[in-house]
Short mmCIF file of C-alpha atoms and ligand atoms in Angstrom, two decimals:
data_model
loop_
_atom_site.label_atom_id
_atom_site.label_comp_id
_atom_site.label_asym_id
_atom_site.label_seq_id
_atom_site.Cartn_x
_atom_site.Cartn_y
_atom_site.Cartn_z
CA MET A 1 26.61 -1.55 -8.14
CA THR A 2 25.35 -1.49 -4.52
CA VAL A 3 22.53 0.94 -3.72
CA ASN A 4 23.03 2.38 -0.24
CA VAL A 5 19.73 3.08 1.38
CA GLY A 6 18.99 5.44 4.25
CA VAL A 7 15.88 4.38 6.29
CA ILE A 8 13.74 6.84 8.15
CA GLY A 9 11.56 5.02 10.71
CA THR A 10 12.64 1.74 12.30
CA GLY A 11 9.29 0.47 13.49
CA ASN A 12 7.45 -2.62 12.17
CA ILE A 13 7.61 -2.25 8.47
CA GLY A 14 10.89 -0.28 8.62
CA GLN A 15 12.69 -3.22 10.32
CA ASP A 16 10.96 -5.60 7.95
CA HIS A 17 12.28 -3.71 4.91
CA ILE A 18 15.71 -3.35 6.52
CA ASN A 19 15.83 -7.19 6.89
CA ARG A 20 14.76 -7.48 3.29
CA LEU A 21 17.40 -5.02 2.02
CA THR A 22 20.12 -6.71 3.95
CA THR A 23 19.18 -10.34 3.29
CA ALA A 24 16.60 -11.12 0.57
CA VAL A 25 17.31 -8.29 -1.91
CA SER A 26 20.40 -8.21 -4.07
CA GLY A 27 22.38 -5.09 -4.89
CA SER A 28 21.41 -3.18 -1.76
CA ALA A 29 22.84 -2.19 1.62
CA VAL A 30 21.55 -0.05 4.45
CA ALA A 31 23.99 2.81 5.16
CA ALA A 32 22.08 4.84 7.71
CA VAL A 33 18.89 4.74 9.83
CA THR A 34 17.00 7.10 12.05
CA ASP A 35 13.89 6.96 14.28
CA ILE A 36 12.21 9.40 16.67
CA ASP A 37 13.17 6.71 19.20
CA ALA A 38 16.92 7.09 19.15
CA VAL A 39 17.52 3.94 21.19
CA ARG A 40 15.56 1.80 18.70
CA ALA A 41 17.51 3.37 15.80
CA LYS A 42 20.87 2.68 17.50
CA GLU A 43 19.95 -0.94 18.19
CA VAL A 44 18.87 -1.52 14.57
CA ALA A 45 22.00 0.31 13.26
CA GLU A 46 24.33 -1.86 15.42
CA ARG A 47 22.61 -5.05 14.31
CA ILE A 48 23.25 -4.38 10.57
CA GLY A 49 26.46 -2.31 10.78
CA ALA A 50 24.82 0.98 9.65
CA ARG A 51 25.11 4.45 11.13
CA ALA A 52 22.36 5.79 13.40
CA MET A 53 21.54 9.45 12.74
CA SER A 54 19.52 11.92 14.71
CA THR A 55 17.01 13.16 12.09
CA GLY A 56 15.57 12.23 8.81
CA GLN A 57 17.01 15.26 7.08
CA GLU A 58 20.52 14.13 8.19
CA VAL A 59 19.86 10.71 6.55
CA ILE A 60 18.61 12.38 3.35
CA SER A 61 21.66 14.67 3.05
CA ASP A 62 24.23 12.03 3.89
CA PRO A 63 26.50 11.70 0.79
CA ALA A 64 26.79 7.92 1.50
CA VAL A 65 22.98 7.55 1.07
CA ASP A 66 22.01 6.92 -2.56
CA ALA A 67 18.24 6.41 -1.95
CA VAL A 68 15.81 6.98 0.89
CA LEU A 69 13.17 4.60 2.33
CA VAL A 70 10.50 6.40 4.41
CA THR A 71 8.77 4.06 6.85
CA SER A 72 8.00 6.50 9.66
CA TRP A 73 4.52 7.61 10.81
CA GLY A 74 2.19 8.76 8.03
CA PRO A 75 2.08 12.50 9.09
CA THR A 76 5.87 12.78 8.62
CA HIS A 77 5.95 11.42 5.08
CA GLU A 78 5.42 14.68 3.25
CA GLU A 79 8.39 16.33 4.86
CA TYR A 80 10.75 13.41 4.08
CA VAL A 81 9.55 12.90 0.52
CA LEU A 82 9.97 16.58 -0.20
CA GLY A 83 13.38 16.50 1.43
CA ALA A 84 14.48 13.57 -0.75
CA ILE A 85 13.24 15.34 -3.95
CA ALA A 86 15.04 18.49 -2.94
CA ALA A 87 18.26 16.40 -2.57
CA GLY A 88 17.54 14.71 -5.97
CA LYS A 89 17.45 11.22 -4.40
CA PRO A 90 15.06 8.37 -5.29
CA VAL A 91 12.60 7.85 -2.48
CA PHE A 92 10.38 4.86 -1.63
CA CYS A 93 7.65 5.99 0.72
CA GLU A 94 5.43 3.53 2.56
CA LYS A 95 1.76 4.35 2.11
CA PRO A 96 0.23 6.85 2.54
CA LEU A 97 2.26 9.18 0.32
CA ALA A 98 0.94 11.95 2.59
CA THR A 99 -2.08 12.32 4.87
CA THR A 100 -4.00 14.89 2.79
CA ALA A 101 -4.66 15.33 -0.92
CA GLU A 102 -3.25 18.84 -0.71
CA ALA A 103 0.09 17.47 0.66
CA CYS A 104 0.20 14.86 -2.08
CA LEU A 105 -0.25 17.68 -4.71
CA ARG A 106 2.71 19.55 -3.13
CA ILE A 107 4.79 16.41 -3.72
CA LEU A 108 3.61 16.14 -7.33
CA ASP A 109 4.54 19.81 -7.91
CA ALA A 110 8.01 19.34 -6.36
CA GLU A 111 8.69 16.17 -8.42
CA ILE A 112 7.50 17.83 -11.65
CA ALA A 113 9.68 20.88 -10.94
CA PHE A 114 12.65 18.50 -10.40
CA GLY A 115 12.00 17.15 -13.84
CA ARG A 116 12.34 13.35 -13.27
CA ARG A 117 10.43 10.76 -11.35
CA LEU A 118 12.03 9.99 -7.94
CA VAL A 119 9.00 8.85 -5.82
CA GLN A 120 7.60 5.34 -5.47
CA VAL A 121 4.73 4.64 -3.09
CA GLY A 122 4.57 1.31 -1.11
CA TYR A 123 1.49 -0.30 -2.58
CA MET A 124 2.84 -3.87 -2.69
CA ARG A 125 -0.13 -5.74 -4.08
CA ARG A 126 0.96 -4.70 -7.60
CA TYR A 127 3.92 -7.08 -7.00
CA ASP A 128 1.85 -10.09 -5.91
CA ALA A 129 1.93 -12.98 -8.34
CA GLY A 130 -1.86 -13.48 -8.16
CA TYR A 131 -2.75 -9.85 -8.88
CA ARG A 132 -0.10 -9.74 -11.63
CA ALA A 133 -1.73 -12.86 -13.24
CA ILE A 134 -5.19 -11.14 -13.08
CA LYS A 135 -3.64 -8.02 -14.80
CA GLN A 136 -2.10 -10.24 -17.54
CA THR A 137 -5.44 -12.02 -18.12
CA LEU A 138 -7.27 -8.67 -18.41
CA SER A 139 -4.59 -7.11 -20.67
CA ALA A 140 -4.67 -10.23 -23.00
CA GLY A 141 -8.47 -9.88 -23.30
CA GLY A 142 -8.92 -13.27 -21.70
CA ILE A 143 -12.35 -12.47 -20.11
CA GLY A 144 -13.39 -9.49 -22.26
CA PRO A 145 -13.88 -6.04 -20.73
CA ALA A 146 -14.36 -5.96 -16.91
CA LEU A 147 -17.83 -5.28 -15.71
CA MET A 148 -17.74 -5.99 -11.96
CA VAL A 149 -15.19 -6.82 -9.23
CA HIS A 150 -15.94 -8.62 -6.04
CA CYS A 151 -13.28 -8.30 -3.28
CA ALA A 152 -12.96 -9.26 0.41
CA HIS A 153 -10.32 -8.03 2.81
CA ARG A 154 -10.63 -9.99 6.02
CA ASN A 155 -8.23 -9.78 8.97
CA PRO A 156 -8.43 -12.20 11.93
CA THR A 157 -8.40 -9.34 14.37
CA VAL A 158 -7.10 -5.75 14.92
CA SER A 159 -5.50 -4.16 17.91
CA VAL A 160 -8.17 -2.77 20.19
CA GLY A 161 -7.73 0.98 20.83
CA HIS A 162 -5.42 1.41 17.82
CA TYR A 163 -7.79 0.58 14.96
CA SER A 164 -10.82 2.85 14.31
CA SER A 165 -13.70 2.59 11.87
CA ASP A 166 -12.11 5.18 9.44
CA MET A 167 -8.93 3.05 9.29
CA ALA A 168 -11.08 0.42 7.60
CA ILE A 169 -10.81 2.83 4.67
CA THR A 170 -7.44 4.60 5.13
CA ASP A 171 -5.44 1.46 6.23
CA THR A 172 -7.35 -1.45 4.84
CA ALA A 173 -9.58 -0.66 1.79
CA VAL A 174 -6.84 1.65 0.51
CA HIS A 175 -4.91 -1.40 -0.74
CA GLU A 176 -7.91 -2.49 -2.88
CA ILE A 177 -8.27 1.17 -4.09
CA ASP A 178 -4.73 1.18 -5.34
CA VAL A 179 -4.58 -2.30 -6.78
CA LEU A 180 -7.98 -1.99 -8.50
CA ARG A 181 -7.01 1.38 -10.12
CA TRP A 182 -3.96 -0.47 -11.50
CA LEU A 183 -5.84 -3.63 -12.55
CA LEU A 184 -8.68 -1.80 -14.30
CA ASP A 185 -6.38 0.97 -15.60
CA GLU A 186 -8.82 3.74 -14.81
CA GLU A 187 -9.78 6.05 -11.95
CA PHE A 188 -12.76 5.74 -9.57
CA ALA A 189 -15.62 8.20 -10.11
CA ALA A 190 -17.78 7.62 -7.00
CA ALA A 191 -17.93 5.80 -3.66
CA ARG A 192 -20.47 4.56 -1.16
CA VAL A 193 -20.14 2.68 2.09
CA VAL A 194 -22.73 0.25 3.37
CA LYS A 195 -22.80 -0.91 7.03
CA PRO A 196 -24.25 -4.41 7.35
CA LYS A 197 -25.24 -5.99 10.69
CA ARG A 198 -22.41 -5.38 13.13
CA SER A 199 -20.29 -8.34 14.29
CA SER A 200 -20.87 -8.99 17.96
CA ILE A 201 -17.19 -10.04 18.34
CA ALA A 202 -15.89 -6.64 17.01
CA PRO A 203 -14.84 -4.05 19.64
CA THR A 204 -17.93 -2.07 20.64
CA ASP A 205 -16.67 1.26 19.11
CA LEU A 206 -15.87 -0.33 15.70
CA ILE A 207 -18.17 -0.47 12.67
CA ASP A 208 -17.25 -3.97 11.39
CA PRO A 209 -17.95 -5.22 8.76
CA GLN A 210 -18.33 -2.50 6.19
CA ILE A 211 -18.82 -2.77 2.42
CA VAL A 212 -17.09 -0.18 0.20
CA LEU A 213 -18.80 0.26 -3.19
CA LEU A 214 -16.77 1.95 -5.94
CA GLU A 215 -17.63 2.98 -9.45
CA THR A 216 -15.00 3.56 -12.09
CA VAL A 217 -15.16 6.30 -14.71
CA SER A 218 -16.31 3.74 -17.34
CA GLY A 219 -18.96 2.29 -15.08
CA VAL A 220 -17.29 -0.81 -13.59
CA HIS A 221 -18.76 -1.57 -10.20
CA VAL A 222 -16.57 -2.83 -7.33
CA ASP A 223 -17.62 -4.18 -4.00
CA VAL A 224 -15.01 -4.56 -1.20
CA GLU A 225 -16.03 -6.38 1.96
CA ILE A 226 -13.93 -5.13 4.85
CA TYR A 227 -14.18 -7.43 7.87
CA VAL A 228 -11.28 -7.12 10.37
CA ASN A 229 -12.41 -9.45 13.13
CA CYS A 230 -13.12 -12.62 11.10
CA ARG A 231 -10.94 -14.71 13.45
CA PHE A 232 -10.22 -17.52 10.92
CA GLY A 233 -7.19 -15.88 9.16
CA TYR A 234 -6.00 -13.20 6.79
CA ASP A 235 -8.19 -13.76 3.77
CA ILE A 236 -7.85 -11.66 0.55
CA ARG A 237 -10.28 -12.30 -2.25
CA CYS A 238 -10.67 -10.69 -5.68
CA GLU A 239 -12.86 -11.80 -8.60
CA VAL A 240 -13.09 -9.74 -11.77
CA VAL A 241 -16.18 -10.52 -13.86
CA GLY A 242 -15.68 -9.70 -17.55
CA GLU A 243 -18.10 -9.97 -20.46
CA THR A 244 -17.06 -13.51 -21.28
CA GLY A 245 -15.42 -14.96 -18.18
CA THR A 246 -14.05 -14.40 -14.64
CA VAL A 247 -10.58 -14.28 -13.21
CA SER A 248 -9.98 -14.67 -9.45
CA LEU A 249 -7.19 -14.93 -6.91
CA ASN A 250 -6.58 -18.48 -5.81
CA ASP A 251 -6.26 -19.40 -2.20
CA ALA A 252 -2.82 -18.33 -1.00
CA SER A 253 -1.78 -21.82 0.09
CA PRO A 254 0.60 -23.63 -2.30
CA VAL A 255 -1.12 -26.98 -1.66
CA SER A 256 -4.45 -28.45 -0.65
CA VAL A 257 -4.69 -31.38 1.68
CA ARG A 258 -7.33 -34.17 1.19
CA ALA A 259 -7.73 -36.38 4.25
CA ALA A 260 -10.42 -37.75 6.49
CA GLY A 261 -13.15 -36.87 4.04
CA THR A 262 -12.12 -33.19 3.79
CA ALA A 263 -10.14 -31.06 1.32
CA ALA A 264 -8.38 -28.25 3.10
CA VAL A 265 -6.07 -25.27 2.29
CA ALA A 266 -4.15 -23.29 4.92
CA ILE A 267 -5.15 -19.64 5.26
CA PRO A 268 -2.31 -17.15 6.16
CA GLY A 269 -2.48 -15.79 9.68
CA ASP A 270 -1.42 -12.19 8.80
CA TRP A 271 -0.61 -9.78 6.05
CA GLN A 272 3.11 -10.22 6.48
CA THR A 273 2.87 -13.88 5.63
CA ARG A 274 0.35 -13.38 2.81
CA PHE A 275 2.29 -10.69 1.01
CA ARG A 276 5.97 -11.55 1.98
CA ALA A 277 6.87 -12.49 -1.59
CA ALA A 278 5.16 -9.33 -2.92
CA TYR A 279 7.16 -7.12 -0.56
CA ASP A 280 10.40 -8.87 -1.59
CA THR A 281 9.67 -8.27 -5.31
CA GLU A 282 8.56 -4.73 -4.64
CA ILE A 283 11.81 -3.76 -2.88
CA GLN A 284 13.97 -5.72 -5.33
CA GLU A 285 12.44 -3.96 -8.32
CA TRP A 286 12.81 -0.58 -6.65
CA ILE A 287 16.53 -1.24 -6.03
CA ASP A 288 17.02 -2.50 -9.56
CA GLY A 289 15.32 0.66 -10.86
CA VAL A 290 17.45 2.94 -8.68
CA ALA A 291 20.58 1.21 -9.85
CA LEU A 292 19.53 1.77 -13.50
CA GLY A 293 18.23 5.31 -12.87
CA VAL A 294 14.72 4.19 -13.92
CA ALA A 295 11.62 4.83 -11.84
CA SER A 296 8.62 2.48 -11.98
CA GLY A 297 5.94 1.22 -9.58
CA PRO A 298 3.18 3.24 -7.92
CA SER A 299 3.96 6.94 -8.55
CA ALA A 300 3.20 10.09 -6.63
CA TRP A 301 0.08 10.42 -8.84
CA ASP A 302 -1.03 7.02 -7.65
CA GLY A 303 -0.45 8.14 -4.03
CA TYR A 304 -2.48 11.24 -4.75
CA ALA A 305 -5.33 9.38 -6.44
CA ALA A 306 -5.49 6.83 -3.56
CA ALA A 307 -5.73 9.74 -1.07
CA VAL A 308 -8.58 11.47 -2.96
CA THR A 309 -10.49 8.17 -3.40
CA SER A 310 -10.01 7.38 0.32
CA ASP A 311 -11.31 10.77 1.26
CA ALA A 312 -14.44 10.14 -0.85
CA CYS A 313 -14.97 6.78 0.92
CA LEU A 314 -14.56 8.52 4.31
CA ALA A 315 -17.15 11.12 3.39
CA ALA A 316 -19.42 8.38 2.13
CA GLN A 317 -18.88 6.40 5.34
CA SER A 318 -20.02 9.31 7.57
CA SER A 319 -22.86 10.66 5.33
CA GLY A 320 -24.23 7.42 3.94
CA ASP A 321 -24.43 9.22 0.53
CA ARG A 322 -22.85 8.37 -2.87
CA VAL A 323 -19.83 10.68 -2.97
CA THR A 324 -18.10 11.79 -6.19
CA VAL A 325 -14.31 11.35 -6.54
CA THR A 326 -12.93 14.54 -7.91
CA LEU A 327 -9.33 14.42 -9.03
CA ALA A 328 -7.13 17.21 -10.39
CA ASP A 329 -6.20 16.89 -14.10
CA LYS A 330 -3.45 14.29 -14.44
CA PRO A 331 -0.23 16.07 -15.36
CA ASP A 332 1.37 14.84 -18.65
CA PHE A 333 4.53 14.14 -16.52
CA TYR A 334 2.60 11.11 -15.09
CA ALA A 335 1.05 10.02 -18.41
CA THR A 336 2.96 6.73 -18.50
CA ALA A 337 3.17 6.27 -14.70
P1 NAP B 401 5.37 1.81 13.47
O1 NAP B 401 5.76 0.45 13.91
O2 NAP B 401 4.75 2.79 14.46
O3 NAP B 401 6.74 2.50 12.90
C1 NAP B 401 6.87 3.86 12.63
C2 NAP B 401 8.17 4.31 13.15
O4 NAP B 401 8.47 5.58 12.80
C3 NAP B 401 8.21 4.25 14.75
O5 NAP B 401 9.39 3.71 15.13
C4 NAP B 401 8.06 5.73 15.05
O6 NAP B 401 8.57 5.98 16.33
C5 NAP B 401 8.88 6.35 13.98
N1 NAP B 401 8.72 7.72 13.77
C6 NAP B 401 7.61 8.51 14.06
N2 NAP B 401 7.85 9.79 13.73
C7 NAP B 401 9.14 9.81 13.21
C8 NAP B 401 9.96 10.86 12.67
N3 NAP B 401 9.55 12.16 12.67
N4 NAP B 401 11.17 10.54 12.22
C9 NAP B 401 11.63 9.27 12.28
N5 NAP B 401 10.90 8.22 12.75
C10 NAP B 401 9.69 8.53 13.25
O7 NAP B 401 4.44 1.78 12.18
P2 NAP B 401 4.57 0.81 10.96
O8 NAP B 401 3.47 -0.21 11.09
O9 NAP B 401 5.90 0.37 10.70
O10 NAP B 401 4.04 1.75 9.78
C11 NAP B 401 4.91 2.78 9.24
C12 NAP B 401 4.27 3.23 7.84
O11 NAP B 401 4.24 2.12 7.02
C13 NAP B 401 2.83 3.76 8.05
O12 NAP B 401 2.66 4.87 7.18
C14 NAP B 401 2.00 2.55 7.66
O13 NAP B 401 0.78 2.98 7.04
C15 NAP B 401 2.92 1.94 6.57
N6 NAP B 401 2.71 0.47 6.41
C16 NAP B 401 2.46 -0.03 5.18
C17 NAP B 401 2.20 -1.32 5.00
C18 NAP B 401 1.98 -1.91 3.69
O14 NAP B 401 1.34 -2.98 3.57
N7 NAP B 401 2.34 -1.31 2.63
C19 NAP B 401 2.23 -2.20 6.13
C20 NAP B 401 2.51 -1.69 7.38
C21 NAP B 401 2.73 -0.34 7.50
P3 NAP B 401 7.56 5.96 17.60
O15 NAP B 401 7.03 4.53 17.68
O16 NAP B 401 8.40 6.34 18.74
O17 NAP B 401 6.44 6.93 17.30
#
């Protein structure tokens, strides 16, 4: 069976996923695309032999579209995800699920009312081989119960004028928030944000670096260094300290080179390179699930929990206080999600 996907938003990640769906992933095709920029949508559609449509709702209601991929601007996500649920179509929504916790709850309510999981949120780190190996080690009891996690999320640079201090939480740390909830299999209870000495090479209006400190419900402490002007590469680190051992991500390079008195590994230049294989696996598993009628991966609940935790981090960033993460009761519908 071929799953025919309708794509809403043909910007950076939209085109990236379209390439994936039409080349790397098996069992999928792109039937229709749309973008607020109609010229861009037409160009993309012509390149892949799909139809360009005028609106997202047209894509969703097209009978030739089996499943919907939402890669438009964040504030539009709620409308398109709700539209896909109303049409009874599986929908993969790039993060964020929606831009407010209240909007995420409206999506949860709609999905529960529909009666079956349709929504997957694009948190791709859960599909990275390194994070999956950490999860396996923790589940097998290889290092005992987790006590602490040390993480770093370093970007070489960010676009001046487009990236703001709060995006260090909503666009950057949110990936750690999701993957750590999944790795530790529990929710966060509180957040703080510490602002170390500012980097002199960061844009003047940007707080960089920042350290996000999270506590889980059971008391595991997590520190996430966010430094988005490190210059040397895209460097993602994660070390879980358990009672009897530690487990860490290795360097992303497949080889190390020893020469001229030095041992060296290459560091990826950007997130697209670092997580390419994870994105491929994420979209392949989504397509496989759609073909089988089985939903998996980050759920609407995960999208909601990430939004609430991010909001607590933002409040902590501006107040300097320890802020409690207050989630709604988890509906039974998402008990296994
Ligand atoms: P982008 O390049 O700006 O692409 C967004 C596209 O959506 C643009 O072409 C935009 O058009 C279009 N658009 C805006 N409103 C629309 C609407 N109402 N209907 C249809 N199209 C609309 O942004 P991006 O970097 O691809 O990011 C898109 C989403 O993916 C964001 O939510 C982002 O957070 C997420 N993302 C996730 C990851 C990840 O690692 N999981 C990575 C990158 C991005 P205009 O340019 O004309 O506004």
